[in-house]
Tab-separated table of C-alpha atoms and ligand atoms in Angstrom:
chain	number	residue	atom	x	y	z
R	1	MET	CA	-21.338	-68.144	20.883
R	2	ASN	CA	-20.762	-69.225	17.390
R	3	LYS	CA	-19.065	-66.980	14.868
R	4	THR	CA	-22.304	-66.005	13.158
R	5	LEU	CA	-23.838	-64.921	16.442
R	6	VAL	CA	-20.781	-62.858	17.348
R	7	ALA	CA	-20.830	-61.138	13.966
R	8	SER	CA	-24.529	-60.327	14.163
R	9	THR	CA	-24.193	-59.068	17.754
R	10	VAL	CA	-21.341	-56.758	16.702
R	11	ALA	CA	-23.402	-55.604	13.742
R	12	LEU	CA	-26.269	-54.762	16.096
R	13	LEU	CA	-24.043	-52.949	18.532
R	14	MET	CA	-22.184	-50.900	15.904
R	15	PRO	CA	-24.870	-48.195	15.515
R	16	LEU	CA	-25.048	-47.934	19.320
R	17	LEU	CA	-21.263	-47.568	19.520
R	18	ALA	CA	-21.367	-45.006	16.778
R	19	CYS	CA	-24.171	-43.225	18.601
R	20	ALA	CA	-22.156	-43.288	21.816
R	21	THR	CA	-19.243	-41.715	19.924
R	22	THR	CA	-21.373	-38.943	18.495
R	23	GLU	CA	-22.838	-38.301	21.930
R	24	VAL	CA	-19.329	-37.612	23.298
R	25	GLU	CA	-18.445	-35.221	20.477
R	26	PRO	CA	-20.533	-32.275	21.633
R	27	GLU	CA	-18.626	-32.280	24.915
R	28	LYS	CA	-15.312	-32.261	22.999
R	29	SER	CA	-16.496	-29.493	20.727
R	30	GLU	CA	-17.228	-27.390	23.770
R	31	LEU	CA	-13.594	-27.738	24.720
R	32	ARG	CA	-12.406	-26.957	21.180
R	33	LEU	CA	-10.862	-23.560	20.545
R	34	SER	CA	-12.443	-21.116	18.152
R	35	ARG	CA	-10.608	-20.543	14.900
R	36	GLU	CA	-9.441	-17.199	16.233
R	37	GLN	CA	-8.125	-18.886	19.366
R	38	GLN	CA	-6.374	-21.534	17.298
R	39	ALA	CA	-4.786	-18.852	15.140
R	40	ALA	CA	-3.695	-16.938	18.237
R	41	LYS	CA	-1.703	-19.948	19.429
R	42	THR	CA	0.921	-19.248	16.727
R	43	GLU	CA	0.974	-15.458	17.046
R	44	VAL	CA	4.202	-13.941	18.371
R	45	TRP	CA	3.872	-10.411	19.741
R	46	GLU	CA	7.428	-9.644	20.782
R	47	PRO	CA	9.742	-8.126	19.724
R	48	VAL	CA	7.947	-5.346	17.875
R	49	PRO	CA	10.093	-4.183	14.893
R	50	GLU	CA	11.488	-0.682	15.162
R	51	VAL	CA	9.445	1.770	13.153
R	52	LEU	CA	11.488	3.537	10.460
R	53	SER	CA	10.881	6.650	8.459
R	54	PHE	CA	12.447	7.824	5.221
R	55	ASP	CA	13.971	11.090	4.076
R	56	GLU	CA	13.391	12.687	0.674
R	57	ALA	CA	16.111	10.526	-0.865
R	58	GLY	CA	14.460	7.368	0.472
R	59	VAL	CA	17.155	6.700	3.055
R	60	PRO	CA	15.777	4.715	5.995
R	61	SER	CA	16.113	6.423	9.371
R	62	ASP	CA	18.319	3.710	10.876
R	63	ALA	CA	20.894	3.892	8.065
R	64	ILE	CA	24.352	5.440	8.343
R	65	THR	CA	24.892	7.884	5.495
R	66	LEU	CA	28.416	7.526	4.150
R	67	ILE	CA	28.511	10.246	1.505
R	68	GLY	CA	27.356	13.502	3.059
R	69	ASP	CA	28.365	17.159	2.922
R	70	ASP	CA	32.025	16.400	3.589
R	71	LEU	CA	34.495	13.521	3.565
R	72	SER	CA	34.571	13.111	7.348
R	73	ASN	CA	33.346	9.506	7.086
R	74	TRP	CA	36.354	8.589	4.934
R	75	ARG	CA	40.114	8.498	4.969
R	76	SER	CA	42.814	7.436	2.563
R	77	VAL	CA	43.923	3.813	2.744
R	78	LYS	CA	47.519	4.981	2.301
R	79	ALA	CA	47.383	7.565	5.099
R	80	GLY	CA	45.596	10.730	6.083
R	81	GLU	CA	42.512	12.355	4.684
R	82	ALA	CA	40.525	11.079	1.740
R	83	LYS	CA	41.430	13.237	-1.255
R	84	TRP	CA	38.665	12.326	-3.656
R	85	THR	CA	36.411	15.036	-5.096
R	86	LEU	CA	33.098	15.707	-3.367
R	87	GLN	CA	30.666	18.043	-5.061
R	88	ASP	CA	26.922	18.345	-4.501
R	89	GLY	CA	26.795	14.973	-2.789
R	90	VAL	CA	28.687	13.232	-5.596
R	91	LEU	CA	31.986	11.610	-4.670
R	92	THR	CA	34.383	11.047	-7.556
R	93	VAL	CA	37.665	9.191	-7.662
R	94	LYS	CA	40.677	11.481	-7.820
R	95	PRO	CA	43.030	9.273	-9.787
R	96	GLY	CA	46.359	8.664	-8.160
R	97	THR	CA	45.248	9.539	-4.627
R	98	GLY	CA	44.511	5.904	-3.828
R	99	ASP	CA	41.676	3.913	-2.381
R	100	ILE	CA	39.586	5.358	0.407
R	101	LYS	CA	37.943	3.578	3.323
R	102	THR	CA	35.304	4.386	5.890
R	103	ASN	CA	36.364	5.372	9.383
R	104	ALA	CA	33.698	3.048	10.738
R	105	GLU	CA	34.092	-0.717	10.695
R	106	PHE	CA	31.324	-3.065	9.677
R	107	CYS	CA	30.464	-6.742	9.788
R	108	ASP	CA	27.126	-7.903	8.346
R	109	VAL	CA	25.492	-5.066	6.432
R	110	GLN	CA	22.907	-3.927	3.963
R	111	LEU	CA	24.592	-1.427	1.670
R	112	HIS	CA	23.035	0.893	-0.874
R	113	VAL	CA	25.157	2.839	-3.307
R	114	GLU	CA	24.654	4.569	-6.624
R	115	TRP	CA	27.569	4.877	-9.023
R	116	ARG	CA	28.269	6.248	-12.444
R	117	ALA	CA	30.895	5.562	-15.036
R	118	PRO	CA	31.576	8.559	-17.291
R	119	GLN	CA	31.486	8.332	-21.070
R	120	PRO	CA	34.495	6.233	-22.012
R	121	GLU	CA	37.415	7.913	-23.690
R	122	ALA	CA	38.476	6.589	-27.078
R	123	GLY	CA	40.288	3.281	-26.825
R	124	MET	CA	39.058	2.452	-23.329
R	125	LYS	CA	38.020	-1.194	-23.199
R	126	GLY	CA	37.775	-4.201	-20.926
R	127	GLN	CA	39.009	-3.697	-17.393
R	128	GLN	CA	40.386	-0.256	-18.299
R	129	ARG	CA	36.936	1.144	-19.095
R	130	ASN	CA	36.155	3.047	-15.928
R	131	ASN	CA	36.964	0.547	-13.259
R	132	SER	CA	36.460	0.970	-9.538
R	133	GLY	CA	35.201	-1.358	-6.841
R	134	ILE	CA	33.513	-1.710	-3.508
R	135	PHE	CA	35.544	-3.784	-1.083
R	136	LEU	CA	33.459	-5.324	1.669
R	137	GLN	CA	35.564	-5.381	4.822
R	138	GLN	CA	38.480	-4.139	2.668
R	139	ARG	CA	38.885	-7.653	1.252
R	140	TYR	CA	36.014	-8.794	-0.933
R	141	GLU	CA	35.474	-6.720	-4.070
R	142	ILE	CA	32.151	-6.238	-5.769
R	143	GLN	CA	33.336	-4.990	-9.122
R	144	VAL	CA	32.430	-1.555	-10.404
R	145	LEU	CA	33.093	-1.292	-14.137
R	146	ASP	CA	31.435	0.112	-17.234
R	147	SER	CA	30.160	-3.240	-18.499
R	148	TYR	CA	27.766	-1.720	-21.007
R	149	GLN	CA	28.653	-3.288	-24.342
R	150	ASN	CA	32.164	-3.793	-23.052
R	151	LYS	CA	33.620	-7.270	-23.296
R	152	THR	CA	35.820	-8.539	-20.504
R	153	TYR	CA	36.149	-11.754	-18.517
R	154	PRO	CA	32.650	-12.112	-16.990
R	155	ASN	CA	33.966	-12.931	-13.518
R	156	GLY	CA	35.474	-9.458	-13.644
R	157	GLN	CA	32.541	-7.490	-15.078
R	158	ALA	CA	30.317	-5.154	-13.088
R	159	ALA	CA	28.595	-6.807	-10.116
R	160	SER	CA	30.887	-9.793	-10.168
R	161	VAL	CA	32.477	-10.936	-6.962
R	162	TYR	CA	35.812	-10.163	-8.562
R	163	LYS	CA	37.354	-13.283	-10.116
R	164	GLN	CA	34.980	-15.493	-8.147
R	165	SER	CA	31.404	-15.197	-9.284
R	166	ILE	CA	29.908	-14.088	-12.612
R	167	PRO	CA	26.720	-12.011	-12.230
R	168	LEU	CA	23.524	-13.860	-13.221
R	169	VAL	CA	22.763	-11.242	-15.889
R	170	ASN	CA	24.277	-8.011	-17.170
R	171	ALA	CA	21.967	-5.315	-15.735
R	172	MET	CA	24.114	-2.337	-16.823
R	173	LYS	CA	22.720	0.960	-17.896
R	174	ALA	CA	24.709	3.057	-20.361
R	175	PRO	CA	27.736	5.101	-19.270
R	176	GLY	CA	26.758	8.467	-17.845
R	177	GLU	CA	23.671	6.981	-16.177
R	178	TRP	CA	23.478	6.248	-12.472
R	179	GLN	CA	23.566	2.579	-11.513
R	180	THR	CA	22.372	1.226	-8.178
R	181	TYR	CA	23.793	-1.580	-6.099
R	182	ASP	CA	21.903	-2.969	-3.137
R	183	ILE	CA	24.143	-5.388	-1.343
R	184	ILE	CA	23.294	-7.744	1.494
R	185	TYR	CA	26.468	-9.029	3.021
R	186	ARG	CA	27.038	-11.676	5.624
R	187	ALA	CA	30.611	-11.482	6.823
R	188	PRO	CA	32.692	-14.638	7.179
R	189	LYS	CA	32.950	-15.974	10.713
R	190	PHE	CA	36.166	-17.210	12.245
R	191	ASN	CA	36.942	-19.484	15.118
R	192	GLY	CA	40.351	-18.223	16.124
R	193	GLU	CA	42.435	-18.487	12.975
R	194	ASN	CA	40.069	-20.997	11.354
R	195	LEU	CA	37.190	-20.219	9.042
R	196	ALA	CA	33.922	-21.165	10.749
R	197	SER	CA	31.599	-19.915	7.986
R	198	PRO	CA	32.399	-18.231	4.645
R	199	GLY	CA	30.993	-14.852	3.706
R	200	TYR	CA	27.881	-14.579	1.543
R	201	VAL	CA	26.719	-11.755	-0.649
R	202	THR	CA	23.549	-10.877	-2.484
R	203	VAL	CA	23.818	-8.077	-5.033
R	204	ILE	CA	20.890	-6.325	-6.667
R	205	HIS	CA	22.023	-4.255	-9.650
R	206	ASN	CA	19.511	-1.704	-10.920
R	207	GLY	CA	16.749	-3.666	-9.188
R	208	VAL	CA	17.856	-7.034	-10.595
R	209	VAL	CA	19.304	-9.856	-8.495
R	210	VAL	CA	22.708	-10.620	-9.960
R	211	GLN	CA	24.379	-12.376	-7.019
R	212	ASN	CA	21.997	-14.585	-5.068
R	213	HIS	CA	23.484	-15.471	-1.693
R	214	THR	CA	26.815	-16.118	-3.388
R	215	GLU	CA	29.433	-17.808	-1.246
R	216	ILE	CA	32.587	-15.731	-1.065
R	217	GLN	CA	35.630	-17.965	-1.471
R	218	GLY	CA	38.091	-15.599	0.182
R	219	THR	CA	39.900	-12.399	-0.690
R	220	THR	CA	39.311	-11.237	-4.267
R	221	GLU	CA	42.754	-11.389	-5.811
R	222	TRP	CA	43.840	-10.065	-9.202
R	223	ILE	CA	46.464	-12.802	-9.333
R	224	GLY	CA	46.139	-16.100	-7.539
R	225	ALA	CA	43.486	-17.997	-5.671
R	226	PRO	CA	41.192	-16.489	-3.055
R	227	LYS	CA	42.060	-17.239	0.531
R	228	TYR	CA	40.664	-16.513	3.944
R	229	LYS	CA	42.616	-15.046	6.806
R	230	SER	CA	40.902	-14.397	10.114
R	231	HIS	CA	39.678	-10.830	10.659
R	232	GLY	CA	37.087	-8.859	12.541
R	233	CYS	CA	34.756	-6.074	11.468
R	234	ALA	CA	36.455	-3.774	8.965
R	235	PRO	CA	35.853	-0.646	6.863
R	236	LEU	CA	34.203	-0.447	3.475
R	237	GLN	CA	36.691	0.562	0.801
R	238	LEU	CA	36.303	2.214	-2.600
R	239	GLN	CA	38.865	1.617	-5.314
R	240	ASP	CA	40.949	4.169	-7.167
R	241	HIS	CA	41.666	2.324	-10.405
R	242	GLY	CA	42.657	5.554	-12.126
R	243	ASN	CA	39.214	6.332	-13.549
R	244	LEU	CA	36.671	9.076	-12.864
R	245	VAL	CA	33.960	6.861	-11.411
R	246	SER	CA	31.448	8.638	-9.144
R	247	PHE	CA	29.395	7.524	-6.154
R	248	LYS	CA	26.421	9.057	-4.378
R	249	ASN	CA	23.604	8.255	-1.961
R	250	MET	CA	25.677	5.614	-0.196
R	251	TRP	CA	24.255	4.317	3.051
R	252	VAL	CA	24.719	1.277	5.186
R	253	ARG	CA	22.678	-0.558	7.790
R	254	PRO	CA	24.562	-2.908	10.110
R	255	LEU	CA	22.585	-6.147	10.372
N	1	LIG	MG1	37.729	-2.922	-9.628
């Protein structure tokens, strides 16, 4: 066969081949899954998430309430009972009695807390203007400070990871108003004495993301560089910095 003949033969056969192909397709389509069946192939039915409910204060049913009718969830870091003032569900620093910590120990958590700095006294400024703090695992401080129109080093203002990470914005409300922190914390992981993975923290201040999966560099030191030292689950700690800062509606969900 010469080339022309081959080409014309192929040209003649092409519609037949095409026809043969289309004749096979109905059989394939019979085997094809419906759209619903296709969608079902990627559906996962287990595990079913636990169903939560909420109390009047909006606390989810699987949360551990940390500030209740008494101070039984807390003790002094120094020794003995927590000596802060608890009245009508509001826990206030009793200056000079020292930091307090939870009896329970936590690793990865979601933490909700509301806090309030009182009206500043005359002359209060910077880090002295109603300072407290929330120490995750007793080591990593999320700063509590009246940072409303109060200049200080930004890596030490409210919602900073103290001396490590400046908040993305200043979401402070005025002194006397309640502020909210919603904190999602992933604890550092250790392999023996070695750091396997640093801690990470997301902080939402008054509904605004101010720390977005921030890597924690180690302990939050006033002086010196942060450092990691191997530890396990540990209490949450609130700071007595000598000021009448209050806390309420504090709850935690281990993750
Ligand atoms: Mg502090």
